[in-house]
Every structure is written in C-alpha cells, then in structure tokens.
Short mmCIF file of N, CA and C in Angstrom, two decimals:
data_model
loop_
_atom_site.label_atom_id
_atom_site.label_comp_id
_atom_site.label_asym_id
_atom_site.label_seq_id
_atom_site.Cartn_x
_atom_site.Cartn_y
_atom_site.Cartn_z
N MET A 1 22.70 -12.02 31.88
CA MET A 1 21.04 -10.95 32.01
C MET A 1 21.10 -10.07 30.89
N ARG A 2 22.27 -8.66 31.75
CA ARG A 2 22.27 -7.73 31.79
C ARG A 2 22.66 -7.39 30.23
N LYS A 3 23.47 -8.63 29.80
CA LYS A 3 24.16 -8.99 28.11
C LYS A 3 22.88 -8.96 27.00
N LYS A 4 21.70 -9.78 27.78
CA LYS A 4 20.41 -9.61 26.83
C LYS A 4 19.58 -8.20 26.57
N TYR A 5 19.75 -7.46 27.80
CA TYR A 5 18.75 -6.34 27.65
C TYR A 5 20.03 -4.94 26.40
N ILE A 6 21.47 -5.40 26.96
CA ILE A 6 21.83 -4.64 26.00
C ILE A 6 22.07 -5.07 24.17
N ILE A 7 22.52 -6.25 24.18
CA ILE A 7 21.34 -7.11 22.54
C ILE A 7 19.79 -5.95 22.44
N ILE A 8 19.52 -6.20 23.01
CA ILE A 8 17.38 -5.92 23.16
C ILE A 8 17.83 -4.10 22.65
N VAL A 9 18.26 -3.61 23.45
CA VAL A 9 18.65 -2.22 23.40
C VAL A 9 19.39 -1.87 21.84
N ILE A 10 20.14 -3.13 21.45
CA ILE A 10 21.35 -2.35 20.25
C ILE A 10 20.30 -2.45 19.25
N PHE A 11 19.41 -3.78 19.40
CA PHE A 11 18.83 -4.69 18.02
C PHE A 11 18.05 -2.80 17.94
N CYS A 12 17.01 -2.88 18.81
CA CYS A 12 16.52 -1.50 18.45
C CYS A 12 16.65 -0.08 18.05
N LEU A 13 18.06 0.19 18.38
CA LEU A 13 18.32 1.59 18.37
C LEU A 13 18.70 0.91 16.41
N ILE A 14 19.46 -0.19 16.01
CA ILE A 14 19.51 -0.60 14.62
C ILE A 14 17.94 -0.07 13.81
N GLU A 15 17.43 -1.27 14.16
CA GLU A 15 15.94 -0.92 13.75
C GLU A 15 15.52 0.50 13.37
N ASN A 16 15.48 0.93 14.50
CA ASN A 16 15.08 3.12 14.56
C ASN A 16 15.81 3.19 13.50
N ILE A 17 17.31 2.98 13.10
CA ILE A 17 17.90 3.68 11.86
C ILE A 17 17.93 3.42 10.51
N LEU A 18 17.47 2.31 10.64
CA LEU A 18 17.43 1.23 9.21
C LEU A 18 15.80 1.95 8.43
N PHE A 19 15.14 2.16 9.74
CA PHE A 19 13.16 2.26 9.10
C PHE A 19 13.06 3.51 9.64
N SER A 20 14.00 5.07 9.57
CA SER A 20 13.66 6.05 10.50
C SER A 20 12.51 6.29 9.32
N SER A 21 12.25 7.39 9.75
CA SER A 21 11.07 8.44 9.14
C SER A 21 11.63 9.15 7.78
N SER A 22 10.64 9.29 6.96
CA SER A 22 10.74 9.80 5.79
C SER A 22 11.67 11.39 5.81
N SER A 23 11.76 12.18 6.64
CA SER A 23 11.97 13.22 7.04
C SER A 23 11.34 14.53 5.87
N GLY A 24 9.56 14.30 6.17
CA GLY A 24 8.80 14.95 5.76
C GLY A 24 8.50 14.89 3.98
N THR A 25 9.53 13.69 3.82
CA THR A 25 9.63 13.83 2.00
C THR A 25 8.41 12.44 1.61
N THR A 26 7.79 12.09 2.68
CA THR A 26 6.51 10.93 2.56
C THR A 26 5.55 11.46 1.46
N SER A 27 5.39 10.58 0.22
CA SER A 27 4.44 10.42 -0.49
C SER A 27 2.62 10.42 -0.38
N VAL A 28 3.11 11.11 -1.05
CA VAL A 28 0.63 11.78 -1.11
C VAL A 28 -0.01 11.09 -1.18
N PHE A 29 0.48 9.49 -1.85
CA PHE A 29 -0.32 8.53 -1.65
C PHE A 29 -0.70 7.87 -0.27
N ASN A 30 0.01 8.15 0.80
CA ASN A 30 -0.03 7.43 1.98
C ASN A 30 -1.63 7.65 2.59
N ILE A 31 -2.12 8.30 2.03
CA ILE A 31 -3.53 8.39 2.21
C ILE A 31 -4.13 6.99 2.13
N GLY A 32 -3.53 6.24 1.29
CA GLY A 32 -4.03 4.93 1.36
C GLY A 32 -5.06 4.31 0.22
N ILE A 33 -5.39 3.27 0.15
CA ILE A 33 -6.80 2.99 -0.92
C ILE A 33 -6.99 2.05 -0.24
N GLY A 34 -9.00 2.02 -0.63
CA GLY A 34 -10.00 1.58 -0.03
C GLY A 34 -10.22 2.24 1.80
N VAL A 35 -11.73 1.92 1.14
CA VAL A 35 -12.27 2.77 3.17
C VAL A 35 -11.32 2.05 4.02
N LYS A 36 -11.67 0.35 3.67
CA LYS A 36 -11.91 -0.38 5.32
C LYS A 36 -10.39 0.08 5.08
N ALA A 37 -8.88 0.24 4.96
CA ALA A 37 -7.75 0.90 4.99
C ALA A 37 -7.84 2.05 5.39
N GLN A 38 -8.32 3.14 4.94
CA GLN A 38 -8.73 4.30 5.17
C GLN A 38 -9.24 4.01 6.75
N SER A 39 -9.67 3.39 6.80
CA SER A 39 -10.32 3.57 8.22
C SER A 39 -10.02 2.75 9.26
N LEU A 40 -9.36 2.48 9.30
CA LEU A 40 -8.08 1.81 10.28
C LEU A 40 -6.37 2.57 10.29
N GLY A 41 -6.66 3.46 9.44
CA GLY A 41 -5.47 4.54 9.49
C GLY A 41 -4.01 3.97 8.70
N GLY A 42 -4.53 3.29 7.91
CA GLY A 42 -3.12 2.49 6.82
C GLY A 42 -2.25 1.16 8.03
N ALA A 43 -2.81 1.30 8.78
CA ALA A 43 -2.66 -0.43 9.55
C ALA A 43 -3.67 -1.85 8.92
N TYR A 44 -2.03 -1.90 7.53
CA TYR A 44 -3.52 -2.62 6.61
C TYR A 44 -2.46 -4.18 6.02
N SER A 45 -1.09 -4.12 6.86
CA SER A 45 -0.27 -4.82 6.34
C SER A 45 -0.72 -6.34 6.12
N ALA A 46 -1.56 -6.49 7.17
CA ALA A 46 -1.77 -8.58 7.98
C ALA A 46 -3.25 -8.17 7.22
N ALA A 47 -3.41 -7.50 7.09
CA ALA A 47 -4.94 -7.79 6.54
C ALA A 47 -4.97 -8.83 5.55
N GLU A 48 -6.23 -9.69 5.56
CA GLU A 48 -6.50 -10.86 4.31
C GLU A 48 -7.58 -10.97 3.33
N ASP A 49 -7.52 -11.15 2.40
CA ASP A 49 -8.76 -11.40 1.69
C ASP A 49 -9.42 -9.70 1.24
N ASP A 50 -8.02 -9.19 0.75
CA ASP A 50 -8.89 -7.77 -0.01
C ASP A 50 -7.63 -7.34 -1.10
N GLY A 51 -8.68 -6.79 -1.90
CA GLY A 51 -8.14 -7.02 -3.10
C GLY A 51 -7.00 -5.67 -3.05
N VAL A 52 -7.06 -4.65 -2.12
CA VAL A 52 -6.78 -3.10 -1.59
C VAL A 52 -5.05 -3.50 -1.08
N SER A 53 -4.76 -4.96 -0.93
CA SER A 53 -3.63 -5.48 -0.06
C SER A 53 -2.37 -5.02 -1.13
N VAL A 54 -2.68 -4.32 -2.44
CA VAL A 54 -1.74 -4.51 -3.72
C VAL A 54 -0.92 -2.96 -2.97
N PHE A 55 -1.60 -2.60 -2.45
CA PHE A 55 -1.06 -1.16 -2.16
C PHE A 55 -0.01 -1.26 -0.46
N PHE A 56 -0.38 -2.35 0.31
CA PHE A 56 -0.05 -2.73 1.38
C PHE A 56 0.97 -3.37 1.63
N ASN A 57 0.87 -4.80 1.26
CA ASN A 57 1.44 -5.80 1.86
C ASN A 57 0.86 -6.83 0.53
N PRO A 58 1.93 -7.06 -1.03
CA PRO A 58 1.30 -7.85 -2.22
C PRO A 58 1.50 -9.38 -1.76
N ALA A 59 2.04 -9.65 -0.99
CA ALA A 59 2.23 -10.79 -0.11
C ALA A 59 0.74 -11.71 0.43
N SER A 60 -0.24 -10.86 1.16
CA SER A 60 -1.51 -10.90 1.50
C SER A 60 -2.81 -11.01 -0.04
N LEU A 61 -2.16 -10.96 -1.33
CA LEU A 61 -2.66 -10.93 -2.78
C LEU A 61 -3.27 -12.56 -2.74
N ASN A 62 -2.51 -13.01 -2.37
CA ASN A 62 -2.43 -14.61 -2.24
C ASN A 62 -3.52 -15.14 -1.40
N THR A 63 -4.55 -14.21 -0.40
CA THR A 63 -5.64 -14.69 0.64
C THR A 63 -6.48 -14.34 -0.09
N VAL A 64 -6.87 -13.31 -1.34
CA VAL A 64 -8.42 -13.19 -2.00
C VAL A 64 -8.67 -14.28 -2.61
N LYS A 65 -9.82 -14.97 -2.24
CA LYS A 65 -10.19 -15.66 -2.92
C LYS A 65 -11.19 -15.34 -4.51
N LYS A 66 -11.83 -14.35 -4.64
CA LYS A 66 -12.48 -14.02 -6.05
C LYS A 66 -11.87 -12.91 -6.56
N ILE A 67 -12.47 -12.41 -7.51
CA ILE A 67 -12.06 -11.23 -8.74
C ILE A 67 -12.32 -9.84 -7.82
N GLU A 68 -11.69 -8.73 -7.88
CA GLU A 68 -12.74 -7.90 -6.68
C GLU A 68 -12.11 -6.47 -7.73
N ILE A 69 -12.79 -5.65 -8.02
CA ILE A 69 -13.04 -4.32 -8.02
C ILE A 69 -13.38 -3.18 -7.30
N ASN A 70 -12.76 -2.19 -7.03
CA ASN A 70 -12.87 -1.49 -5.81
C ASN A 70 -12.09 0.12 -6.29
N ALA A 71 -13.31 1.18 -6.43
CA ALA A 71 -12.76 2.33 -6.94
C ALA A 71 -13.38 3.43 -6.09
N ALA A 72 -13.22 4.65 -6.30
CA ALA A 72 -13.41 5.92 -5.53
C ALA A 72 -12.69 6.67 -6.12
N TYR A 73 -13.55 7.92 -6.06
CA TYR A 73 -13.52 9.30 -6.22
C TYR A 73 -13.79 10.33 -5.01
N ILE A 74 -12.29 10.77 -4.40
CA ILE A 74 -12.68 11.29 -3.34
C ILE A 74 -11.99 13.25 -3.56
N PRO A 75 -13.30 14.20 -3.60
CA PRO A 75 -12.67 15.20 -3.44
C PRO A 75 -12.25 15.65 -2.01
N LEU A 76 -10.81 16.38 -2.03
CA LEU A 76 -10.26 16.78 -1.36
C LEU A 76 -10.52 18.01 -0.25
N PHE A 77 -9.82 18.97 -1.07
CA PHE A 77 -10.32 20.18 -1.20
C PHE A 77 -9.76 21.41 -2.17
N TYR A 78 -10.61 22.62 -1.92
CA TYR A 78 -9.92 23.07 -3.78
C TYR A 78 -10.23 22.65 -4.44
N ASP A 79 -9.64 22.64 -6.02
CA ASP A 79 -9.78 21.65 -6.50
C ASP A 79 -8.84 21.05 -7.14
N ALA A 80 -8.75 19.73 -5.86
CA ALA A 80 -7.86 18.67 -6.07
C ALA A 80 -9.04 17.67 -5.31
N TYR A 81 -8.58 16.38 -5.67
CA TYR A 81 -9.14 15.50 -6.27
C TYR A 81 -8.16 13.86 -6.35
N TYR A 82 -8.61 12.75 -5.77
CA TYR A 82 -8.03 12.32 -5.21
C TYR A 82 -8.47 10.65 -5.66
N SER A 83 -8.46 9.64 -6.73
CA SER A 83 -9.23 8.51 -6.93
C SER A 83 -8.18 7.65 -7.19
N TYR A 84 -9.15 6.35 -7.35
CA TYR A 84 -8.02 5.07 -7.16
C TYR A 84 -9.56 3.93 -7.76
N ILE A 85 -8.27 3.44 -8.60
CA ILE A 85 -9.28 2.13 -9.19
C ILE A 85 -8.38 0.92 -8.70
N VAL A 86 -8.60 0.03 -8.62
CA VAL A 86 -7.68 -1.47 -8.18
C VAL A 86 -8.70 -3.08 -8.43
N LEU A 87 -8.10 -3.54 -9.14
CA LEU A 87 -8.28 -5.01 -10.23
C LEU A 87 -7.45 -6.06 -9.21
N CYS A 88 -7.91 -7.09 -8.69
CA CYS A 88 -7.32 -8.41 -8.27
C CYS A 88 -8.27 -9.58 -8.41
N LYS A 89 -7.22 -9.88 -9.97
CA LYS A 89 -7.56 -11.68 -10.46
C LYS A 89 -7.02 -12.66 -9.60
N PRO A 90 -7.60 -13.69 -8.66
CA PRO A 90 -6.74 -15.06 -8.17
C PRO A 90 -6.54 -15.50 -9.02
N THR A 91 -5.37 -17.35 -9.67
CA THR A 91 -5.87 -17.88 -10.09
C THR A 91 -5.54 -19.28 -9.20
N ILE A 92 -5.87 -20.27 -10.43
CA ILE A 92 -5.15 -21.18 -9.00
C ILE A 92 -4.39 -22.09 -8.59
N ASP A 93 -2.78 -21.99 -9.81
CA ASP A 93 -1.51 -22.35 -9.91
C ASP A 93 -0.76 -21.26 -9.98
N TYR A 94 -0.66 -19.61 -10.39
CA TYR A 94 -0.11 -18.73 -10.08
C TYR A 94 -0.28 -17.92 -9.07
N GLY A 95 -1.33 -17.83 -7.51
CA GLY A 95 -1.06 -17.33 -6.99
C GLY A 95 -2.73 -16.04 -7.62
N CYS A 96 -2.38 -14.49 -6.83
CA CYS A 96 -3.35 -14.05 -7.60
C CYS A 96 -2.31 -12.49 -8.20
N PHE A 97 -3.02 -12.15 -9.23
CA PHE A 97 -2.44 -10.86 -9.56
C PHE A 97 -3.23 -9.40 -9.20
N GLY A 98 -2.95 -8.19 -8.82
CA GLY A 98 -3.20 -7.10 -8.53
C GLY A 98 -2.82 -6.18 -9.43
N LEU A 99 -3.66 -5.22 -10.02
CA LEU A 99 -3.40 -3.42 -10.35
C LEU A 99 -3.98 -2.73 -9.89
N SER A 100 -3.11 -1.31 -9.59
CA SER A 100 -4.24 -0.44 -8.54
C SER A 100 -3.73 0.75 -9.48
N VAL A 101 -4.41 1.63 -9.79
CA VAL A 101 -4.16 3.06 -10.62
C VAL A 101 -4.93 3.80 -9.66
N ALA A 102 -4.12 4.61 -9.25
CA ALA A 102 -4.16 5.87 -8.11
C ALA A 102 -4.01 7.12 -8.78
N GLY A 103 -5.18 8.64 -8.27
CA GLY A 103 -4.06 9.45 -9.31
C GLY A 103 -4.60 10.60 -8.23
N ILE A 104 -3.84 12.37 -7.78
CA ILE A 104 -4.34 13.01 -7.74
C ILE A 104 -4.15 14.09 -8.46
N THR A 105 -4.88 15.11 -8.55
CA THR A 105 -5.48 16.07 -9.26
C THR A 105 -5.40 17.16 -8.57
N ALA A 106 -4.66 18.82 -8.61
CA ALA A 106 -4.76 19.72 -8.48
C ALA A 106 -5.68 20.41 -9.59
N GLU A 107 -6.71 21.31 -9.76
CA GLU A 107 -6.76 22.00 -10.73
C GLU A 107 -6.96 23.61 -10.50
N ASN A 108 -7.05 24.48 -11.52
CA ASN A 108 -6.48 26.16 -11.67
C ASN A 108 -5.45 26.54 -10.48
N LEU A 109 -4.46 25.92 -10.22
CA LEU A 109 -3.90 26.78 -9.57
C LEU A 109 -3.27 27.98 -10.01
N ILE A 110 -3.31 28.70 -9.24
CA ILE A 110 -2.53 30.36 -10.15
C ILE A 110 -0.95 30.09 -10.09
N LYS A 111 -0.69 30.44 -11.30
CA LYS A 111 0.88 30.40 -12.01
C LYS A 111 0.79 32.27 -11.85
N ARG A 112 2.52 32.18 -11.06
CA ARG A 112 3.05 33.49 -11.24
C ARG A 112 3.83 33.81 -11.57
N ASP A 113 4.25 35.01 -11.76
CA ASP A 113 5.61 35.10 -12.09
C ASP A 113 6.62 35.40 -11.03
N ASN A 114 7.81 35.49 -11.33
CA ASN A 114 9.09 36.20 -10.23
C ASN A 114 8.59 37.25 -9.40
N LYS A 115 7.96 38.40 -9.76
CA LYS A 115 7.37 39.17 -8.93
C LYS A 115 6.24 39.01 -8.11
N GLY A 116 5.55 38.26 -8.09
CA GLY A 116 4.29 37.85 -7.79
C GLY A 116 2.77 38.28 -8.70
N ASN A 117 3.15 38.45 -10.02
CA ASN A 117 2.03 38.80 -10.83
C ASN A 117 1.80 37.46 -11.10
N ILE A 118 -0.23 37.61 -11.59
CA ILE A 118 -0.91 36.19 -12.17
C ILE A 118 -0.34 36.14 -13.27
N THR A 119 -0.09 34.64 -13.86
CA THR A 119 0.26 35.31 -15.48
C THR A 119 -0.19 33.89 -15.93
N GLY A 120 -1.73 33.20 -15.47
CA GLY A 120 -2.62 32.39 -15.93
C GLY A 120 -2.38 30.80 -14.77
N ASN A 121 -3.26 29.80 -14.97
CA ASN A 121 -3.64 28.81 -14.45
C ASN A 121 -2.65 27.71 -14.74
N PHE A 122 -2.98 26.70 -13.74
CA PHE A 122 -1.95 25.55 -14.43
C PHE A 122 -3.04 24.00 -13.37
N SER A 123 -2.68 22.99 -13.79
CA SER A 123 -2.93 21.73 -13.10
C SER A 123 -1.96 20.83 -12.77
N GLN A 124 -1.93 19.89 -11.66
CA GLN A 124 -1.23 19.19 -11.32
C GLN A 124 -1.41 17.79 -11.18
N LEU A 125 -1.15 16.76 -11.46
CA LEU A 125 -1.56 15.46 -11.63
C LEU A 125 -0.25 14.63 -10.70
N LEU A 126 -0.42 13.56 -9.92
CA LEU A 126 0.68 13.04 -9.43
C LEU A 126 0.28 11.61 -9.96
N THR A 127 0.15 10.61 -10.55
CA THR A 127 -0.56 9.08 -10.61
C THR A 127 1.09 7.77 -9.95
N GLU A 128 0.16 7.06 -10.01
CA GLU A 128 1.32 5.62 -9.18
C GLU A 128 -0.02 4.86 -9.64
N VAL A 129 0.65 3.70 -10.29
CA VAL A 129 0.79 2.32 -11.05
C VAL A 129 1.29 1.61 -10.66
N ILE A 130 0.87 0.41 -9.72
CA ILE A 130 0.94 -0.53 -8.79
C ILE A 130 0.64 -2.31 -9.53
N PHE A 131 1.78 -2.84 -10.39
CA PHE A 131 1.31 -3.89 -10.44
C PHE A 131 1.67 -5.43 -9.36
N GLY A 132 1.37 -5.75 -9.08
CA GLY A 132 1.26 -7.23 -7.98
C GLY A 132 0.96 -8.23 -8.02
N TRP A 133 1.91 -9.06 -7.69
CA TRP A 133 1.93 -10.21 -7.72
C TRP A 133 1.89 -11.33 -5.71
N GLY A 134 1.23 -11.84 -5.56
CA GLY A 134 1.55 -12.81 -4.21
C GLY A 134 1.00 -13.96 -4.17
N LYS A 135 1.94 -15.08 -4.02
CA LYS A 135 1.87 -16.64 -4.10
C LYS A 135 1.95 -17.35 -2.81
N ASN A 136 1.55 -18.31 -2.18
CA ASN A 136 2.17 -19.17 -0.53
C ASN A 136 3.44 -19.96 -1.34
N PHE A 137 4.05 -20.15 -0.77
CA PHE A 137 5.34 -20.90 -1.12
C PHE A 137 5.97 -22.00 0.15
N PHE A 138 6.52 -22.56 -0.16
CA PHE A 138 6.98 -23.97 0.70
C PHE A 138 6.09 -24.77 1.23
N PHE A 139 4.84 -24.00 1.81
CA PHE A 139 3.84 -24.55 2.50
C PHE A 139 2.72 -23.68 2.82
N LYS A 140 1.12 -23.95 2.87
CA LYS A 140 0.14 -23.26 2.38
C LYS A 140 0.20 -21.94 3.56
N THR A 141 0.83 -21.82 4.67
CA THR A 141 1.00 -20.95 5.52
C THR A 141 1.63 -19.37 4.83
N LEU A 142 2.67 -19.56 3.69
CA LEU A 142 3.68 -18.63 4.02
C LEU A 142 3.42 -17.77 2.84
N ASN A 143 3.13 -17.21 2.39
CA ASN A 143 2.41 -15.91 1.29
C ASN A 143 3.89 -15.33 0.85
N MET A 144 3.98 -14.78 -0.03
CA MET A 144 5.13 -13.90 -0.66
C MET A 144 4.43 -13.18 -1.40
N GLY A 145 5.09 -12.20 -2.18
CA GLY A 145 4.29 -10.82 -2.76
C GLY A 145 5.66 -10.03 -3.54
N LEU A 146 5.35 -9.65 -4.79
CA LEU A 146 5.81 -8.40 -5.18
C LEU A 146 5.29 -7.36 -5.87
N ASN A 147 6.07 -6.09 -5.53
CA ASN A 147 5.18 -5.37 -6.22
C ASN A 147 6.30 -4.16 -7.15
N LEU A 148 5.93 -4.08 -7.85
CA LEU A 148 6.68 -3.02 -9.11
C LEU A 148 5.33 -1.56 -9.32
N LYS A 149 6.13 -0.62 -8.63
CA LYS A 149 5.49 0.90 -8.99
C LYS A 149 6.13 1.76 -10.35
N VAL A 150 5.43 2.46 -10.55
CA VAL A 150 5.76 3.33 -11.26
C VAL A 150 4.80 5.16 -10.81
N PHE A 151 5.64 5.95 -10.61
CA PHE A 151 5.03 7.36 -10.18
C PHE A 151 5.51 8.10 -11.03
N ASN A 152 4.50 9.03 -11.63
CA ASN A 152 4.23 10.04 -12.32
C ASN A 152 4.31 11.32 -11.70
N ILE A 153 4.64 12.19 -12.20
CA ILE A 153 4.45 14.08 -11.16
C ILE A 153 4.36 14.75 -12.90
N LYS A 154 3.22 15.30 -12.63
CA LYS A 154 3.34 16.19 -14.09
C LYS A 154 2.55 18.10 -13.46
N ILE A 155 3.22 18.64 -13.51
CA ILE A 155 3.04 19.96 -12.78
C ILE A 155 3.49 21.32 -14.07
N ASP A 156 1.85 21.83 -14.58
CA ASP A 156 2.50 22.42 -15.41
C ASP A 156 2.95 21.64 -16.80
N GLU A 157 3.93 22.21 -17.11
CA GLU A 157 4.98 21.67 -18.40
C GLU A 157 5.99 20.91 -17.94
N TYR A 158 6.06 20.45 -17.06
CA TYR A 158 7.76 19.89 -16.53
C TYR A 158 6.23 18.31 -16.10
N ASN A 159 7.64 17.27 -16.22
CA ASN A 159 7.16 15.80 -15.93
C ASN A 159 8.47 14.93 -15.86
N ASP A 160 7.98 14.17 -14.91
CA ASP A 160 9.03 13.13 -14.14
C ASP A 160 8.26 11.86 -13.69
N THR A 161 9.12 10.75 -13.99
CA THR A 161 8.70 9.12 -13.68
C THR A 161 10.17 8.32 -12.98
N SER A 162 9.52 8.16 -11.73
CA SER A 162 10.32 6.92 -11.45
C SER A 162 9.97 5.79 -11.20
N PHE A 163 10.77 4.87 -11.09
CA PHE A 163 9.75 3.52 -10.47
C PHE A 163 10.49 2.98 -9.02
N GLY A 164 9.77 2.02 -8.50
CA GLY A 164 9.81 1.34 -7.19
C GLY A 164 9.74 0.17 -7.14
N MET A 165 9.84 -1.07 -6.01
CA MET A 165 10.12 -2.54 -6.31
C MET A 165 9.39 -2.24 -4.51
N ASP A 166 8.77 -3.01 -4.64
CA ASP A 166 8.39 -3.93 -2.87
C ASP A 166 8.40 -5.19 -2.50
N ALA A 167 8.77 -6.11 -1.80
CA ALA A 167 8.46 -7.46 -1.62
C ALA A 167 8.04 -7.73 -0.01
N GLY A 168 6.76 -8.86 -0.16
CA GLY A 168 6.28 -8.72 1.21
C GLY A 168 5.70 -10.08 2.10
N LEU A 169 5.94 -10.16 3.23
CA LEU A 169 5.80 -11.56 3.63
C LEU A 169 4.40 -11.76 4.09
N LEU A 170 3.59 -12.75 4.31
CA LEU A 170 2.63 -12.56 5.23
C LEU A 170 2.69 -14.56 5.95
N TYR A 171 2.76 -14.72 6.91
CA TYR A 171 2.38 -15.81 7.60
C TYR A 171 1.50 -16.20 8.03
N ASP A 172 0.56 -16.75 8.06
CA ASP A 172 -1.01 -17.56 8.46
C ASP A 172 -0.73 -17.68 9.32
N CYS A 173 -0.58 -17.15 10.90
CA CYS A 173 -0.15 -18.38 12.25
C CYS A 173 -2.06 -18.76 12.78
N LEU A 174 -2.57 -18.56 12.17
CA LEU A 174 -4.03 -18.33 12.12
C LEU A 174 -4.86 -19.53 11.42
N LEU A 175 -4.69 -20.06 10.69
CA LEU A 175 -5.07 -20.95 9.70
C LEU A 175 -6.17 -21.21 9.72
N TYR A 176 -5.75 -22.20 10.92
CA TYR A 176 -6.59 -23.10 11.50
C TYR A 176 -7.95 -22.90 12.72
N THR A 177 -7.50 -21.34 13.28
CA THR A 177 -8.46 -20.70 14.15
C THR A 177 -10.24 -20.84 14.11
N SER A 178 -10.78 -20.52 12.65
CA SER A 178 -12.28 -20.87 12.98
C SER A 178 -12.41 -22.30 12.87
N ASP A 179 -11.84 -23.30 12.52
CA ASP A 179 -11.71 -24.56 13.23
C ASP A 179 -11.62 -24.87 14.75
N ALA A 180 -10.56 -24.31 14.93
CA ALA A 180 -10.67 -24.47 16.81
C ALA A 180 -12.29 -23.86 17.23
N ALA A 181 -12.24 -22.92 16.58
CA ALA A 181 -13.64 -22.02 17.30
C ALA A 181 -14.75 -22.95 17.40
N ASP A 182 -15.18 -23.61 16.03
CA ASP A 182 -15.72 -24.31 16.22
C ASP A 182 -16.50 -25.15 16.51
N GLU A 183 -15.12 -25.53 17.60
CA GLU A 183 -15.23 -26.58 18.23
C GLU A 183 -15.19 -26.37 20.01
N LEU A 184 -15.14 -25.21 19.83
CA LEU A 184 -15.54 -24.40 21.59
C LEU A 184 -16.46 -23.82 21.39
N ASP A 185 -17.67 -23.86 19.95
CA ASP A 185 -18.82 -22.96 20.44
C ASP A 185 -19.60 -23.98 21.22
N GLY A 186 -20.26 -22.84 22.36
CA GLY A 186 -21.37 -23.18 23.20
C GLY A 186 -20.51 -23.47 24.62
N VAL A 187 -18.83 -23.36 24.55
CA VAL A 187 -18.28 -23.49 25.80
C VAL A 187 -18.48 -22.22 26.56
N ASP A 188 -18.71 -22.83 27.71
CA ASP A 188 -18.54 -21.13 28.89
C ASP A 188 -17.79 -21.61 29.32
N PHE A 189 -17.13 -19.67 29.75
CA PHE A 189 -15.65 -19.42 29.94
C PHE A 189 -15.76 -18.61 31.34
#
C-alpha cells in the first residue's frame, strides 16, 4: 500500500517538473479567444461545438457542426487594442478546419534615447495565426487535432517570426448522455 503512495507522489512530482510554469514568459495571447472561453478564465480545453477551440484544443474542432465566424475588437489600456477573427469550417469526410488570426497593437509609445530624451513615437504589433484541424479517429468518441502556429512581433523597426505546433486529444465519454437523460425525464429523485 505504501508503495502505491510513493508511486503516486513520484508521478505528481514528475508531472509538475514536465509541465511547470513559464517563469514569466507567458504569451500575451493567453488572454484567449471567444467571450465564452474568456468568461471561463481559459478553462476551455474540453469544450465542444465552438470554433474558438482552434485556440484551446484542436481536437474539439471536430465537434463543430456548422460554419462559424467569431470576431472581436477589444480596447485594452492607453492606446492598446486586442482583436481577433476565427473561421471554422466542418467537412463531411475530412474533419473540421479552423483559422484564427489575433493581434495586439500598442500605438503612440514614446521612444527615448540612452539619456532619456524623447526622440519620437513608435508602435508595437504582435500577431498570432493558427491553422487547426480536428477529426475523429478509430471510433466516433476519440477526436484528435493538430495546430500550426505562426507568431510575429514587430516593435518599431525590429521584426521577428517564430513557429509552433500543438496536438490535442478529446475523448467524449458523455456522447450518449442526452439519450439517457431523455429516458429519465419525469423521474423524481
């Protein structure tokens, strides 16, 4: 019995080491996409039937039933703005495809020289483009997905681009719960 507890503690420690925090280097795009997901504080990786899942878990793209378009323009603070658009298109044979373009813009930032003298203004633009795909594999309740990401940051005359990739799984263990709930309708507990 004690051996089981030791194995569980070791597993928890290894998991914490592997998935530790980003030490202050978290992306500014962790704001999230979609008002429903933002209102849940980003706890949206298992959500279904929403096109913004391209941002959170590409596997849940396969649960989208119709074409979706989500967009927002959000003033943040001073002259900073956050905007995004998400397009999602389900297909019959190939799963569902999603595209997300998000940007954070800060304008009229004061530019200074080494001595602190004002030399003018500049702007900053951070862009994230995500192309996602999700499809069920092996059986109807197992969805898998893949995201390809492109990040671009432009500050004044400096510019940099990087790439990333995500993979996701979603197992729908509650696929038939609505049928069971219909059978229980009218039963008093």
